[in-house]
Amino acid sequence: MPDTTQVGDESRLAEMDTDLPQPPDHEDEVTESGQPEPEEVSDAVLDQ
């Protein structure tokens, strides 16, 4: 039987499988999707 931990409060309990690997931290990754960040265009240019 896998190791599980109950998480949540009494009204919403869930069992978390502690045998599963933890997901990677995406906060530290540099987002490189292959597309450059869109440059901000002022409203005056858009109205032309």
Short mmCIF file of N, CA and C in Angstrom, two decimals:
data_model
loop_
_atom_site.label_atom_id
_atom_site.label_comp_id
_atom_site.label_asym_id
_atom_site.label_seq_id
_atom_site.Cartn_x
_atom_site.Cartn_y
_atom_site.Cartn_z
N MET A 1 0.86 -1.19 0.00
CA MET A 1 0.00 0.00 0.00
C MET A 1 0.90 1.24 0.00
N PRO A 2 0.63 2.19 -0.91
CA PRO A 2 1.48 3.39 -0.97
C PRO A 2 1.26 4.29 0.24
N ASP A 3 2.28 5.06 0.54
CA ASP A 3 2.17 6.02 1.64
C ASP A 3 1.28 7.17 1.21
N THR A 4 0.27 7.48 2.03
CA THR A 4 -0.61 8.60 1.72
C THR A 4 -0.72 9.50 2.94
N THR A 5 -0.95 10.76 2.69
CA THR A 5 -1.15 11.75 3.73
C THR A 5 -2.47 12.45 3.47
N GLN A 6 -3.29 12.61 4.49
CA GLN A 6 -4.55 13.32 4.31
C GLN A 6 -4.30 14.81 4.40
N VAL A 7 -4.80 15.55 3.41
CA VAL A 7 -4.65 17.00 3.38
C VAL A 7 -6.02 17.63 3.25
N GLY A 8 -6.14 18.86 3.70
CA GLY A 8 -7.40 19.58 3.61
C GLY A 8 -8.05 19.72 4.97
N ASP A 9 -9.27 20.26 4.98
CA ASP A 9 -9.99 20.41 6.23
C ASP A 9 -11.05 19.31 6.33
N GLU A 10 -11.83 19.33 7.39
CA GLU A 10 -12.77 18.24 7.64
C GLU A 10 -13.83 18.12 6.55
N SER A 11 -14.21 19.23 5.93
CA SER A 11 -15.26 19.18 4.92
C SER A 11 -14.74 18.70 3.57
N ARG A 12 -13.44 18.86 3.33
CA ARG A 12 -12.87 18.45 2.05
C ARG A 12 -11.54 17.75 2.30
N LEU A 13 -11.58 16.48 2.58
CA LEU A 13 -10.35 15.73 2.79
C LEU A 13 -9.92 15.06 1.50
N ALA A 14 -8.65 15.02 1.27
CA ALA A 14 -8.10 14.33 0.12
C ALA A 14 -6.86 13.58 0.57
N GLU A 15 -6.59 12.48 -0.08
CA GLU A 15 -5.38 11.74 0.24
C GLU A 15 -4.31 12.07 -0.79
N MET A 16 -3.17 12.51 -0.31
CA MET A 16 -2.06 12.85 -1.19
C MET A 16 -1.08 11.69 -1.18
N ASP A 17 -0.74 11.20 -2.35
CA ASP A 17 0.19 10.08 -2.46
C ASP A 17 1.61 10.61 -2.30
N THR A 18 2.26 10.26 -1.22
CA THR A 18 3.61 10.77 -0.95
C THR A 18 4.68 10.00 -1.71
N ASP A 19 4.30 8.92 -2.41
CA ASP A 19 5.27 8.19 -3.22
C ASP A 19 5.52 8.87 -4.56
N LEU A 20 4.62 9.74 -4.98
CA LEU A 20 4.78 10.40 -6.27
C LEU A 20 5.92 11.40 -6.22
N PRO A 21 6.66 11.53 -7.32
CA PRO A 21 7.73 12.55 -7.34
C PRO A 21 7.13 13.95 -7.34
N GLN A 22 7.85 14.88 -6.77
CA GLN A 22 7.37 16.25 -6.71
C GLN A 22 7.52 16.90 -8.09
N PRO A 23 6.56 17.75 -8.49
CA PRO A 23 6.68 18.43 -9.78
C PRO A 23 7.83 19.43 -9.74
N PRO A 24 8.43 19.71 -10.88
CA PRO A 24 9.54 20.67 -10.90
C PRO A 24 9.05 22.08 -10.59
N ASP A 25 9.93 22.89 -10.03
CA ASP A 25 9.60 24.28 -9.74
C ASP A 25 9.67 25.09 -11.02
N HIS A 26 8.54 25.65 -11.43
CA HIS A 26 8.52 26.43 -12.67
C HIS A 26 8.86 27.89 -12.41
N GLU A 27 8.88 28.30 -11.15
CA GLU A 27 9.16 29.70 -10.85
C GLU A 27 10.59 30.07 -11.19
N ASP A 28 11.52 29.12 -11.05
CA ASP A 28 12.92 29.41 -11.30
C ASP A 28 13.28 29.31 -12.78
N GLU A 29 12.39 28.74 -13.59
CA GLU A 29 12.69 28.57 -15.00
C GLU A 29 12.55 29.90 -15.74
N VAL A 30 13.41 30.08 -16.73
CA VAL A 30 13.26 31.22 -17.62
C VAL A 30 12.31 30.79 -18.72
N THR A 31 11.27 31.56 -18.92
CA THR A 31 10.27 31.16 -19.92
C THR A 31 10.78 31.51 -21.31
N GLU A 32 11.19 30.49 -22.03
CA GLU A 32 11.64 30.68 -23.41
C GLU A 32 10.76 29.82 -24.29
N SER A 33 9.71 30.41 -24.82
CA SER A 33 8.79 29.66 -25.65
C SER A 33 9.16 29.76 -27.12
N GLY A 34 10.26 30.44 -27.44
CA GLY A 34 10.64 30.60 -28.83
C GLY A 34 10.02 31.85 -29.45
N GLN A 35 9.12 32.48 -28.73
CA GLN A 35 8.49 33.71 -29.22
C GLN A 35 8.95 34.86 -28.35
N PRO A 36 9.36 35.96 -28.98
CA PRO A 36 9.77 37.11 -28.17
C PRO A 36 8.59 37.74 -27.45
N GLU A 37 8.88 38.41 -26.37
CA GLU A 37 7.83 39.12 -25.64
C GLU A 37 7.26 40.21 -26.54
N PRO A 38 5.94 40.37 -26.58
CA PRO A 38 5.38 41.45 -27.39
C PRO A 38 5.74 42.82 -26.81
N GLU A 39 6.12 43.71 -27.70
CA GLU A 39 6.49 45.05 -27.24
C GLU A 39 5.22 45.85 -26.98
N GLU A 40 5.28 46.70 -25.97
CA GLU A 40 4.12 47.53 -25.68
C GLU A 40 4.01 48.62 -26.73
N VAL A 41 2.81 48.77 -27.28
CA VAL A 41 2.56 49.78 -28.30
C VAL A 41 1.60 50.79 -27.71
N SER A 42 1.95 52.05 -27.84
CA SER A 42 1.10 53.09 -27.26
C SER A 42 -0.23 53.17 -28.02
N ASP A 43 -1.24 53.70 -27.36
CA ASP A 43 -2.56 53.83 -27.97
C ASP A 43 -2.54 54.75 -29.18
N ALA A 44 -1.65 55.73 -29.20
CA ALA A 44 -1.58 56.66 -30.32
C ALA A 44 -1.17 55.93 -31.59
N VAL A 45 -0.29 54.97 -31.49
CA VAL A 45 0.14 54.21 -32.66
C VAL A 45 -0.99 53.30 -33.13
N LEU A 46 -1.74 52.74 -32.20
CA LEU A 46 -2.84 51.85 -32.58
C LEU A 46 -3.98 52.59 -33.24
N ASP A 47 -4.17 53.88 -32.94
CA ASP A 47 -5.27 54.65 -33.50
C ASP A 47 -5.01 55.11 -34.92
N GLN A 48 -3.81 54.97 -35.40
CA GLN A 48 -3.49 55.47 -36.75
C GLN A 48 -4.13 54.61 -37.83
#
